[in-house]
Coordinates of C-alpha atoms in Angstrom, one line a residue:
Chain A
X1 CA 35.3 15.9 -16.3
X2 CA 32.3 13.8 -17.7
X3 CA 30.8 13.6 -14.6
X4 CA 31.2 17.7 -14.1
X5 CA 29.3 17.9 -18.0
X6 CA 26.2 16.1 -16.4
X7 CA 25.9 18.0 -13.6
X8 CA 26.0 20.9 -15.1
X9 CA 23.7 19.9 -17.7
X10 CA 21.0 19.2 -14.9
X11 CA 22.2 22.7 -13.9
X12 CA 21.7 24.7 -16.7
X13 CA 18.3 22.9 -17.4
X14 CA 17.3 23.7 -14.0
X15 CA 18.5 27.4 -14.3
X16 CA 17.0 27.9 -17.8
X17 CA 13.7 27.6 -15.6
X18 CA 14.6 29.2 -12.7
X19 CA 16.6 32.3 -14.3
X20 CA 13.4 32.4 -16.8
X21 CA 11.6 33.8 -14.0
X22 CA 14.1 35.8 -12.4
X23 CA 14.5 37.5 -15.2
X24 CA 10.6 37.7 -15.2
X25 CA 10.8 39.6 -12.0
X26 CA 14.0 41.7 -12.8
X27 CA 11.6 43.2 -15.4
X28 CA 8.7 43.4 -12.8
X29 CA 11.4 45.4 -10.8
X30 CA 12.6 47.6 -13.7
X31 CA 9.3 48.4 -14.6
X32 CA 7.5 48.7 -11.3
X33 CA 7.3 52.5 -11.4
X34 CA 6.0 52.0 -14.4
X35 CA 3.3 49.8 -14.3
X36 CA 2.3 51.4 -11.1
X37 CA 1.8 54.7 -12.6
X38 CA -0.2 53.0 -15.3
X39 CA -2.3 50.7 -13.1
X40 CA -3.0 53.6 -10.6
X41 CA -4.8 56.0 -13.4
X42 CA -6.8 52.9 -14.4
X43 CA -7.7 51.9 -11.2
X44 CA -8.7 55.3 -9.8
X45 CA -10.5 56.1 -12.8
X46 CA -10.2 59.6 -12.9
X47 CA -10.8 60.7 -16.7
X48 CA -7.7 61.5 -17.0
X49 CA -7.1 60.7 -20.5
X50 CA -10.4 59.6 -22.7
X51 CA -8.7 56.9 -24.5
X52 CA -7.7 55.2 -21.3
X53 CA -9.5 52.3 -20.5
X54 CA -10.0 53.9 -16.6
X55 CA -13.5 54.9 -17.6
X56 CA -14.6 51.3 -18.9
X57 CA -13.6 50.4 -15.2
X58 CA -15.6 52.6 -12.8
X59 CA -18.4 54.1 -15.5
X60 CA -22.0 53.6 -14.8
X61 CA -22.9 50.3 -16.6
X62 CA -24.5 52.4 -18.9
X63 CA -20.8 53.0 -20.5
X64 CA -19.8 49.6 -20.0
X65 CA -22.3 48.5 -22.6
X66 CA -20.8 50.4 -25.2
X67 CA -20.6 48.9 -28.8
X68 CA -19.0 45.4 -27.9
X69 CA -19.7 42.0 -29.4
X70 CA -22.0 40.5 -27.3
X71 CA -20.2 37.3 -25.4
X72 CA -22.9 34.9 -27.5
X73 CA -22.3 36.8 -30.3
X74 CA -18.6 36.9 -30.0
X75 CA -17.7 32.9 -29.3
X76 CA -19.8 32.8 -32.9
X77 CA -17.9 35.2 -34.5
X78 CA -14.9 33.4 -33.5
X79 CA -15.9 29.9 -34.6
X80 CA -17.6 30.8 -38.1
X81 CA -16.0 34.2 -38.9
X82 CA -13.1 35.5 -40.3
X83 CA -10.1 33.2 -40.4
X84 CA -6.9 35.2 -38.4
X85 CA -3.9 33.5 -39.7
X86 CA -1.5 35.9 -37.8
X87 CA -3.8 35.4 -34.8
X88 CA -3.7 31.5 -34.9
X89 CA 0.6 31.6 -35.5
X90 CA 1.2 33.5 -32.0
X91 CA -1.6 31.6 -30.3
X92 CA 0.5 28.6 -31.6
X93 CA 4.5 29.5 -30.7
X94 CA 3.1 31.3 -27.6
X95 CA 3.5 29.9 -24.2
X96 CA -0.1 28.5 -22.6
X97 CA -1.5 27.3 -19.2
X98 CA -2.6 24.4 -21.0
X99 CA -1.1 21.7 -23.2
X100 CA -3.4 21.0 -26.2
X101 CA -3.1 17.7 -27.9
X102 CA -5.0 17.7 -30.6
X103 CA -8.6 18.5 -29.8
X104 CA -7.7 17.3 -26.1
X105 CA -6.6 19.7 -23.3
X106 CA -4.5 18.8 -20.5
X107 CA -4.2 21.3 -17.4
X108 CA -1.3 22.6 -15.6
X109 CA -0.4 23.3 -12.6
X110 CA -1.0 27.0 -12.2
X111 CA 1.6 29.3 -10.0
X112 CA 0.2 32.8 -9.4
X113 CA 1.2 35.5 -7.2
X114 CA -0.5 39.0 -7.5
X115 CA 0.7 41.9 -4.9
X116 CA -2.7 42.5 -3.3
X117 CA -4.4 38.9 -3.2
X118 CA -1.1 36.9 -2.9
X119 CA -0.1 33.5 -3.7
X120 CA -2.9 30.8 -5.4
X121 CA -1.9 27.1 -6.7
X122 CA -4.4 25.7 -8.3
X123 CA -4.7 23.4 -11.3
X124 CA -5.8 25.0 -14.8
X125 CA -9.1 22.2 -15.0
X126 CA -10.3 24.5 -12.0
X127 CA -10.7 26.9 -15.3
X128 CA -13.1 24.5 -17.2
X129 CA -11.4 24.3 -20.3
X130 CA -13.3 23.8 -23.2
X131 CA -12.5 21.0 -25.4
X132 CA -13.5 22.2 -28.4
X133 CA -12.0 25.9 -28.4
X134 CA -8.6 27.1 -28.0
X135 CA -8.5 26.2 -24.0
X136 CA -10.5 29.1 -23.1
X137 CA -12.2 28.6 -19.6
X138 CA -15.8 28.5 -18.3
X139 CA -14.9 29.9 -14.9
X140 CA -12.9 32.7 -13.2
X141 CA -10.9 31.3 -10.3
X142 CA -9.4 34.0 -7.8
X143 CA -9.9 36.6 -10.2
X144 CA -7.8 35.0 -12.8
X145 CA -9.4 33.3 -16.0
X146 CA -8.3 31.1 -18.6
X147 CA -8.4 33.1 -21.9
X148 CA -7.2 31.1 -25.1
X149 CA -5.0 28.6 -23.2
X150 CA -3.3 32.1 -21.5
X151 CA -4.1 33.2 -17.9
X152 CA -5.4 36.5 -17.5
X153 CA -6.2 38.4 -14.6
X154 CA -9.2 40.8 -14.1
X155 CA -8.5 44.6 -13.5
X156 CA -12.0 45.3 -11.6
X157 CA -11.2 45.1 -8.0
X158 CA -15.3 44.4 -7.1
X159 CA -14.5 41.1 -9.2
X160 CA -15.3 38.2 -6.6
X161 CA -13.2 35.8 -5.7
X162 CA -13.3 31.6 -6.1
X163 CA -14.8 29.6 -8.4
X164 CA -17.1 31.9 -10.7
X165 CA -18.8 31.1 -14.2
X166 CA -18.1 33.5 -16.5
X167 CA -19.8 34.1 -20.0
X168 CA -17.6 34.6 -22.7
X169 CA -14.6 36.6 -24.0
X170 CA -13.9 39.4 -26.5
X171 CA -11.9 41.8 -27.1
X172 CA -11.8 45.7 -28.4
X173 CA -9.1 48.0 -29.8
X174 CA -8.6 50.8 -27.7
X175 CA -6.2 53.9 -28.3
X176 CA -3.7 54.8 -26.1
X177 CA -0.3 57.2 -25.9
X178 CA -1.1 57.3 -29.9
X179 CA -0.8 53.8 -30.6
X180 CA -3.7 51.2 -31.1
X181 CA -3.4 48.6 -28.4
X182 CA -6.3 45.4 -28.7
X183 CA -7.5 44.9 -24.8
X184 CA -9.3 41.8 -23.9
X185 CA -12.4 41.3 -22.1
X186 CA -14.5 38.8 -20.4
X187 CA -18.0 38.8 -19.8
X188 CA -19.9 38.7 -16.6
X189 CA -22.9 39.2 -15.3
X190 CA -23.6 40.9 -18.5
X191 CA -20.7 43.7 -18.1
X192 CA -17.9 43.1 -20.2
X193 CA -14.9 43.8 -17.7
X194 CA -11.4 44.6 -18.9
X195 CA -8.3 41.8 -18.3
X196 CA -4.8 42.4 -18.0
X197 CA -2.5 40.9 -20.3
X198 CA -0.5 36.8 -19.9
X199 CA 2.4 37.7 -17.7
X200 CA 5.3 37.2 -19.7
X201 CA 9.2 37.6 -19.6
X202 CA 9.8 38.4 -23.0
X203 CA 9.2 42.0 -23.1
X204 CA 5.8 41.3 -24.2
X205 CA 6.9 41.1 -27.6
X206 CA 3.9 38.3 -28.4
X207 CA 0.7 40.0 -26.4
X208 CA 1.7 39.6 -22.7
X209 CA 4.2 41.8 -20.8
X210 CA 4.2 43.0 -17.7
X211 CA 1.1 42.8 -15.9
X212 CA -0.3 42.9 -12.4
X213 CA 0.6 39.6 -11.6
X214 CA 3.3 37.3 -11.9
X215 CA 2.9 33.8 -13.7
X216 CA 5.3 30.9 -11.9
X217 CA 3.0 28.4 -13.1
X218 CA 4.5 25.2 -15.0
X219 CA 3.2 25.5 -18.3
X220 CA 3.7 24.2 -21.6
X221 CA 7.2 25.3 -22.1
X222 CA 8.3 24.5 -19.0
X223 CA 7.0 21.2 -19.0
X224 CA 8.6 20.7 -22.1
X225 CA 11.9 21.5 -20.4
X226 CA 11.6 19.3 -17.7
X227 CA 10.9 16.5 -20.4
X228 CA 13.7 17.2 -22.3
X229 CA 15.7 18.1 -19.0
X230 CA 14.6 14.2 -17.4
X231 CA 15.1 12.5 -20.8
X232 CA 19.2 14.1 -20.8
X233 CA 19.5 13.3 -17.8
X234 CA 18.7 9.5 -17.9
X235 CA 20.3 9.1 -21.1
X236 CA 23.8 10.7 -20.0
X237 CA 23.6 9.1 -17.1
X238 CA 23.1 6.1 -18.2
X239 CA 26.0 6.8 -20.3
X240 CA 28.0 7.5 -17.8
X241 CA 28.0 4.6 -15.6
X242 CA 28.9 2.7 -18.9
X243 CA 31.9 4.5 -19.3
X244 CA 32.6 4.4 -15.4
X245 CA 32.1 0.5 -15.4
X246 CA 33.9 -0.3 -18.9
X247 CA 36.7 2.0 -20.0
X248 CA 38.2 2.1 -23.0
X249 CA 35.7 -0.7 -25.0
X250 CA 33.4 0.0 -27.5
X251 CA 30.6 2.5 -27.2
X252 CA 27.1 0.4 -26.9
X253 CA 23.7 1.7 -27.2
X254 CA 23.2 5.2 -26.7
X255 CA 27.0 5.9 -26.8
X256 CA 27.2 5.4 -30.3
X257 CA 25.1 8.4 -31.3
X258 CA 26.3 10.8 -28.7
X259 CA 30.1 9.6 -28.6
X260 CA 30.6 10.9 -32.2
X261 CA 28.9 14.1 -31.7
X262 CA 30.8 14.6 -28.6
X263 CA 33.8 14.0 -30.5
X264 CA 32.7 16.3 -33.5
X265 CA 32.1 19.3 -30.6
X266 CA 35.4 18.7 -28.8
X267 CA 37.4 18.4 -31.8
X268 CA 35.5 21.0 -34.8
X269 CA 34.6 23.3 -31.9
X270 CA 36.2 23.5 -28.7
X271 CA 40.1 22.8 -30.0
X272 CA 40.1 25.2 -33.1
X273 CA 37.8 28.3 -31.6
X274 CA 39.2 28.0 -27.7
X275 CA 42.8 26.6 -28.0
X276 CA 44.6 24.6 -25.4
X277 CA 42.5 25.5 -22.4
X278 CA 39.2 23.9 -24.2
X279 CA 38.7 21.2 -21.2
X280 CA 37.4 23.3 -18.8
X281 CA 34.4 24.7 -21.2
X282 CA 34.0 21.1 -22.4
X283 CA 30.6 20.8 -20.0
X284 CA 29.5 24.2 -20.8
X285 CA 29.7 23.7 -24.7
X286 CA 28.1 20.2 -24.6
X287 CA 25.2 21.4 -21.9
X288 CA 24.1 24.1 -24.4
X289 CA 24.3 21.7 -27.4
X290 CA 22.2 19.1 -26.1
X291 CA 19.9 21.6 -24.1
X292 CA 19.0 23.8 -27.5
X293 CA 18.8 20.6 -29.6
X294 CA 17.0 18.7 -27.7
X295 CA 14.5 21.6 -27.2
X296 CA 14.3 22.3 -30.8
X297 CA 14.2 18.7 -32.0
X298 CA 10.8 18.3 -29.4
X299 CA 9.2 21.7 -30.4
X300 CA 9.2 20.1 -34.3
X301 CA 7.3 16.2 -33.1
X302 CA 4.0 16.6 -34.5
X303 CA 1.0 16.2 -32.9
X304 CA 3.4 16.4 -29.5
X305 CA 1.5 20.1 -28.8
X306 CA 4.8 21.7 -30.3
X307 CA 6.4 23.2 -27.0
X308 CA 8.3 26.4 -28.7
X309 CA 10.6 26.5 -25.8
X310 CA 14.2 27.6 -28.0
X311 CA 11.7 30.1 -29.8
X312 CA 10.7 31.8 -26.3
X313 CA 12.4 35.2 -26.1
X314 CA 12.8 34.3 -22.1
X315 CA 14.8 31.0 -22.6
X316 CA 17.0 32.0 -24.8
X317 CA 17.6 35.3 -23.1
X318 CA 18.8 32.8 -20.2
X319 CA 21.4 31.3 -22.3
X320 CA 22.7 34.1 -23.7
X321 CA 23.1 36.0 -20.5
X322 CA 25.1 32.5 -19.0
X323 CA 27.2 33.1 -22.1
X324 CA 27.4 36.7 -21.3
X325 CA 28.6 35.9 -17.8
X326 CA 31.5 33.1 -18.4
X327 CA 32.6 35.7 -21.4
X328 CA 33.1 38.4 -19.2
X329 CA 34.1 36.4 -15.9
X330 CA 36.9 34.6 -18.5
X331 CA 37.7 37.4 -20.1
X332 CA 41.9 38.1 -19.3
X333 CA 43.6 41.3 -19.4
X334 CA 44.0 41.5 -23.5
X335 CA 40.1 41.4 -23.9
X336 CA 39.3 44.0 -21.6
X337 CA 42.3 46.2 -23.0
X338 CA 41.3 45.5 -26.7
X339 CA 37.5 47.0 -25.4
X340 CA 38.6 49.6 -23.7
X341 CA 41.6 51.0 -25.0
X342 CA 42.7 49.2 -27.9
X343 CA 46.7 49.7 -28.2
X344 CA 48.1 50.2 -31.4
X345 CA 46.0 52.5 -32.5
X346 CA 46.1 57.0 -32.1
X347 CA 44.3 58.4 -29.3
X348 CA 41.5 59.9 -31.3
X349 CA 40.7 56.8 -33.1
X350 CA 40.4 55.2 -29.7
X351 CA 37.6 57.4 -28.7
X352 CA 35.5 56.1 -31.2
X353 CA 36.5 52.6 -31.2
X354 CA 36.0 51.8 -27.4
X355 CA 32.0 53.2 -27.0
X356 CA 31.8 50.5 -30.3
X357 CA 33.9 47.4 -28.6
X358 CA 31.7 48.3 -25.4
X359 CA 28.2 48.1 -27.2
X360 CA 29.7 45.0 -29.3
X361 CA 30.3 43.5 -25.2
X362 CA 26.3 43.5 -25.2
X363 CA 25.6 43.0 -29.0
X364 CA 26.8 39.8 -29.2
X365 CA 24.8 37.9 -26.6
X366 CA 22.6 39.8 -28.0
X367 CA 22.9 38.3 -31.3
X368 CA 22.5 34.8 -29.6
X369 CA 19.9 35.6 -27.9
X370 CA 18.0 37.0 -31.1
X371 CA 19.3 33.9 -33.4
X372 CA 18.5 31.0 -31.9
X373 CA 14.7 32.9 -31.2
X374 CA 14.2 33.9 -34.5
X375 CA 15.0 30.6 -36.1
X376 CA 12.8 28.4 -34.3
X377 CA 9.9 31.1 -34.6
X378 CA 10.2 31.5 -37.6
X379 CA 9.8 27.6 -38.8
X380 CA 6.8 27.2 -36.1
X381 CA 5.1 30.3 -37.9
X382 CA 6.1 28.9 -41.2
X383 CA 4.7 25.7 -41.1
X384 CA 1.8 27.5 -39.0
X385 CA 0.7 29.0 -42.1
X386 CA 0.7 26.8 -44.1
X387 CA -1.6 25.1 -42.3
X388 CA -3.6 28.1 -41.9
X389 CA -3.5 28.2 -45.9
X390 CA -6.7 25.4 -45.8
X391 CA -8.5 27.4 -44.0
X392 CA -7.7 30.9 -45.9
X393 CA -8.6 29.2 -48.9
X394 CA -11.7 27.2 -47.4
X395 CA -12.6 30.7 -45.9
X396 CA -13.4 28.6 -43.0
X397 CA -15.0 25.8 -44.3
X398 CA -17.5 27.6 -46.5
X399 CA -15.6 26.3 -49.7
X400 CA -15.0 22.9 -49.4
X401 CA -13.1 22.2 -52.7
X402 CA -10.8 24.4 -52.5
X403 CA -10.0 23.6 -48.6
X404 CA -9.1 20.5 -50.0
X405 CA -7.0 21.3 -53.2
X406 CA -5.3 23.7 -50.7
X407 CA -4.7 21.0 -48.0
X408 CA -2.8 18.9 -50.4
X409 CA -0.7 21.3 -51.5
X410 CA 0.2 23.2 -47.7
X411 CA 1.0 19.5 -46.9
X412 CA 3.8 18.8 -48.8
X413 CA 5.1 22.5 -48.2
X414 CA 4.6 21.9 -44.5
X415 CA 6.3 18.3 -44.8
X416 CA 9.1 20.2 -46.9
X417 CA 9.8 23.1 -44.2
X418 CA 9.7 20.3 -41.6
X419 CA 12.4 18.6 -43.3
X420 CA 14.2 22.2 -44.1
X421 CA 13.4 22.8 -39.8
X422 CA 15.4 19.7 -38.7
X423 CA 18.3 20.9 -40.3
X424 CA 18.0 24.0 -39.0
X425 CA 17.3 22.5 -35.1
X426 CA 20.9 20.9 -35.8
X427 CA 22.4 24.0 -37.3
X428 CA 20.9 26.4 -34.4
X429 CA 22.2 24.6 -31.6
X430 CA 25.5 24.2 -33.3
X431 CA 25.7 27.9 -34.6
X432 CA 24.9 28.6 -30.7
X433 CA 28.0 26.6 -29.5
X434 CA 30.1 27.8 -31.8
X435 CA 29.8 31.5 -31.3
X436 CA 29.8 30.5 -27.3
X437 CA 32.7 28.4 -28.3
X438 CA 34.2 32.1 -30.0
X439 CA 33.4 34.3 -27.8
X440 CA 35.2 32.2 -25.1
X441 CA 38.2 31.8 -27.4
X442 CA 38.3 36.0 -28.1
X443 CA 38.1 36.7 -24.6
X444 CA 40.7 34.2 -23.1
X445 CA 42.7 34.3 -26.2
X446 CA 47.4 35.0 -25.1
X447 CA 48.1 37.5 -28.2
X448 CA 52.1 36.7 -28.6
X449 CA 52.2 37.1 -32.0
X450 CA 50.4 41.1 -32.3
X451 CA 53.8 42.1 -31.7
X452 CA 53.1 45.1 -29.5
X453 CA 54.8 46.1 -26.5
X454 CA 52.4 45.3 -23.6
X455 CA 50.9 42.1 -25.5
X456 CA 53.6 40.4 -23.8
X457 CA 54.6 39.2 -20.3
Chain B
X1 CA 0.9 52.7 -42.4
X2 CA 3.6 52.1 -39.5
X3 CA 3.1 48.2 -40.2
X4 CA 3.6 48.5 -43.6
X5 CA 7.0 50.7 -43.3
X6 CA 8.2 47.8 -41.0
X7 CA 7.3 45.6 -43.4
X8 CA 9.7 47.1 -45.8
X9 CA 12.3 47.5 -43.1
X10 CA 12.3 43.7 -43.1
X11 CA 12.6 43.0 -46.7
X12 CA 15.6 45.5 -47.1
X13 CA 17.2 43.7 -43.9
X14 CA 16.6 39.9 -46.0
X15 CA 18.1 41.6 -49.0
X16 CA 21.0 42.2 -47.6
X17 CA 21.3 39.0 -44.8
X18 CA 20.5 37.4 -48.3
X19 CA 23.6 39.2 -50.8
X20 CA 26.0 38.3 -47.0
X21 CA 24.9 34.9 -46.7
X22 CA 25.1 34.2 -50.7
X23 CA 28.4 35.9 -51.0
X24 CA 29.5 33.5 -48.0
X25 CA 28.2 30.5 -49.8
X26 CA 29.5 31.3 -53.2
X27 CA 33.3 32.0 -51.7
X28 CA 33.2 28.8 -49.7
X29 CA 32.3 27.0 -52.3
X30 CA 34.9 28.3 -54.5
X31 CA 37.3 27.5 -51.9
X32 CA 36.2 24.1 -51.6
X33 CA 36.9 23.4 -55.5
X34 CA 40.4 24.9 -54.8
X35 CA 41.4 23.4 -52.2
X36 CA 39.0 20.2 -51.4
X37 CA 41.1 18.7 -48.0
X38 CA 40.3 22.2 -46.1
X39 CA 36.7 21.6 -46.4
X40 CA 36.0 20.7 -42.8
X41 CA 37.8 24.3 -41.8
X42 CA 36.1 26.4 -44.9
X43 CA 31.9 25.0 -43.7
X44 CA 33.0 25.7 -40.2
X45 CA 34.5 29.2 -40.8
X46 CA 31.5 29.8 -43.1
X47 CA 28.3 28.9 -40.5
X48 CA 30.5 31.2 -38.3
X49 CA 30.0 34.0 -40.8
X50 CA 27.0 33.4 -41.9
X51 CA 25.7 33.2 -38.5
X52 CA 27.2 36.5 -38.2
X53 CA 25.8 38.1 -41.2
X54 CA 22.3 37.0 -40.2
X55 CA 23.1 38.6 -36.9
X56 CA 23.0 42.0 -38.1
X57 CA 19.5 41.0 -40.5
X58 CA 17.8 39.7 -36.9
X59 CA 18.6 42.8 -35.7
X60 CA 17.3 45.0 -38.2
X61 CA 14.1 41.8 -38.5
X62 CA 13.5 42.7 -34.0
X63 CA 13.5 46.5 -34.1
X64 CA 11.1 46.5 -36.9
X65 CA 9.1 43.9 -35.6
X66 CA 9.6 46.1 -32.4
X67 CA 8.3 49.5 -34.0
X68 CA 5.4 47.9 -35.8

């Protein structure tokens, strides 16, 4: 059974990645039609619509050079003007092509596959990446470019491929379908040219979404993953032989943190919520427990680029739906009646109760999903802003004084929701087995004691 | 304005993730004064709630976000 836990960790970890993108493409699928109707207007550029960004494609020049910031004038902007705090928190708990370490960038190996140029690997220093700025790039490459940290891909089909230096980036707001949407732009050549958005599998719930490419590319949170995943691995592993070569003596080393908090799942969690059965979801429970802790415990290491894997709509959309699965799969013949016609109860009332008991089927991983995301967000933005809270009251280093009475104050409230953010890694990933741990112990639960008829064999 | 009205979408969700989750809190801690050997049972039984009360708040905190 022990052995069965690590391969399955390895498993899931592996999966978490894998399904990430699947799920990524599932979405590409859903919303082909789509994005194909969408991309076809702005490619064609007929004036279909004046608010769609079609004309800013094919116009004369002339209308290219409509009221942007200059790129010069823009990359000032950015570094003197206006502090964006909300900007700054999603740049921060957003996945990147790049992991910053402090002021230093290190590139990643980028994966990208768009329909009508195909497949390109390439590393992200092909990019340039600046040092000093958010990891925006000097250079296009293939069309694609390097904007904050995020790879973008440019609409305009007369765009050259390679290595090409590009000036700057900006962005504007344009209106479309009635809702103000902020579209980015790079410069070159002196035209400001239109980008398509970071491909993303969350639904582009953080400025990404589906795009006209697809991003396989090991970035930042799936490095992270493979850290965490390799460091599991070796530890439980290492464990493992231990207990292979010495049974029954006394845990050493590394045994003596994780043997107790083995014990603490099997015992507080498994036994109570599952019943007598418990063994079999023993690997499954303990592979999400360690996976979401030890995600969350390296998003919070400072200075470590804080990865915000567990906080990435995508990952824990993975979990959930392998939760959703072995619920389901598991599920005996008393969970699917209770959904779907719940005895015991008058006709009419069942009428209403089963649509309910089916949406609950997709509420609760649902829940999970939603939970575990907007937890570990929500600490990463916290402690974002108060950083950011220096800089709001420095407006940016005009007002040196009161940057610094500021800074000594958003320290000790950042060290405070750090501490608050520990506990809440440790309560996340056990609130995340438990309910797993629930859910399995509703849906393969043996109702003797309801009483009625066709509850029993 | 639609920001705004999402914005007070979200503080009536925390008001009542916060009246669950306080309510949860208070009654397990009453319980624990009664009956001090069930505590391991009464914290387990109460993250399960509570993470089921904030459930229904995260909800309520996405869509929002969503229609923003």
């Amino acid at each position: 059974m022990k052995l069965k836990l690590y391969f399955l960790l390895i498993i899931l970890a592996l999966g978490a990645k894998i399904h990430a993108q699947n799920a990524d493409n599932q979405h590409y699928h859903d919303l082909a039609q789509q994005h194909d109707d969408h991309s076809g207007h702005s490619h064609e550029g007929h004036n279909h619509d004046g608010h769609d960004h079609s004309g800013h494609d094919h116009a004369a020049p002339a209308a290219t050079s409509e009221p942007n910031v200059a790129p010069a004038a823009h990359s000032e902007q950015e570094a003197h003007g206006e502090f964006d705090a909300k900007e700054t928190a999603f740049h921060h708990i957003s996945d990147l092509n790049v992991y910053s370490i402090g002021p230093w960038n290190f590139p990643l190996p980028c994966i990208l596959y768009a329909p009508d140029q195909g497949w390109s690997f390439f590393s992200s220093s092909k990019f340039g990446i600046d040092d000093h700025h958010h990891g925006s790039g000097h250079y296009a490459y293939d069309r694609y470019v390097l904007n904050m940290g995020r790879v973008m891909r440019v609409t305009d089909p007369t765009f050259p491929m390679g290595k090409v230096e590009i000036g700057g980036f900006g962005s504007e707001e344009k209106e479309m379908n009635g809702k103000k949407k902020s579209v980015d732009l790079v410069s070159f050549q002196g035209r400001m040219l239109p980008l398509d958005k970071a491909s993303t599998a969350d639904g582009g719930l953080f400025d990404g979404g589906i795009t006209s490419f697809y991003d396989f590319s090991i970035s930042k949170n799936v490095l992270a993953m493979l850290l965490v995943m390799a460091l599991l691995a070796w530890v439980f592993f290492s464990m493992a032989r231990h207990y292979k070569k010495a049974p029954g003596t006394a845990p050493v080393g590394a045994q003596k943190l994780f043997e107790p908090i083995i014990l603490f799942l099997q015992d507080e969690v498994a036994k109570p919520f599952i019943g007598p059965k418990y063994t079999q979801y023993m690997p499954l429970l303990l592979s999400l427990f360690f996976f979401v802790l030890g995600l969350n415990l390296f998003g919070q290491i400072p200075f470590l680029g804080g990865a915000n894997v567990t906080g990435n709509l995508a990952v824990t959309m993975v979990l959930a739906v392998l939760v959703f699965i072995v619920v389901n799969l598991k599920g005996n013949r008393h969970y699917w009646q209770h959904i779907l016609w719940m005895p015991g109860v008058p006709a009419g009332v069942k009428t209403i109760i089963t649509p309910i008991e089916i949406l609950g089927i997709f509420i609760k991983p649902v829940t999970l999903m939603l939970r575990l995301f907007a937890n570990i967000t929500a600490g990463h933005i916290v402690i974002i802003i108060f950083i950011s809270l220096i800089f709001i009251f420095g407006k940016s280093g005009e007002n040196v004084g009161a940057a610094s009475g500021a800074a000594v104050g958003s320290i000790l409230l950042t060290l405070f929701m750090m501490t608050i953010e520990l506990l809440v890694a440790f309560i996340q990933a056990y609130v995340f087995t438990l309910l797993t741990a629930s859910y399995i112990g509703a849906a393969t639960e043996e109702h003797h004691d309801h009483g009625h008829e066709d509850a029993h064999h | 304005m639609g920001g705004s009205i999402a914005a007070i979408g979200m503080g009536i969700a925390a008001i009542g993730a916060g009246i669950g989750v306080g309510t949860i809190g208070g009654k397990a801690l009453e319980a624990i004064a009664r009956q001090p050997e069930a505590v391991g049972d009464i914290r387990a039984n109460m993250i399960l709630t509570a993470a089921l009360v904030e459930g229904a708040a995260l909800l309520a905190i996405m869509f929002s976000y969503l229609v923003a």
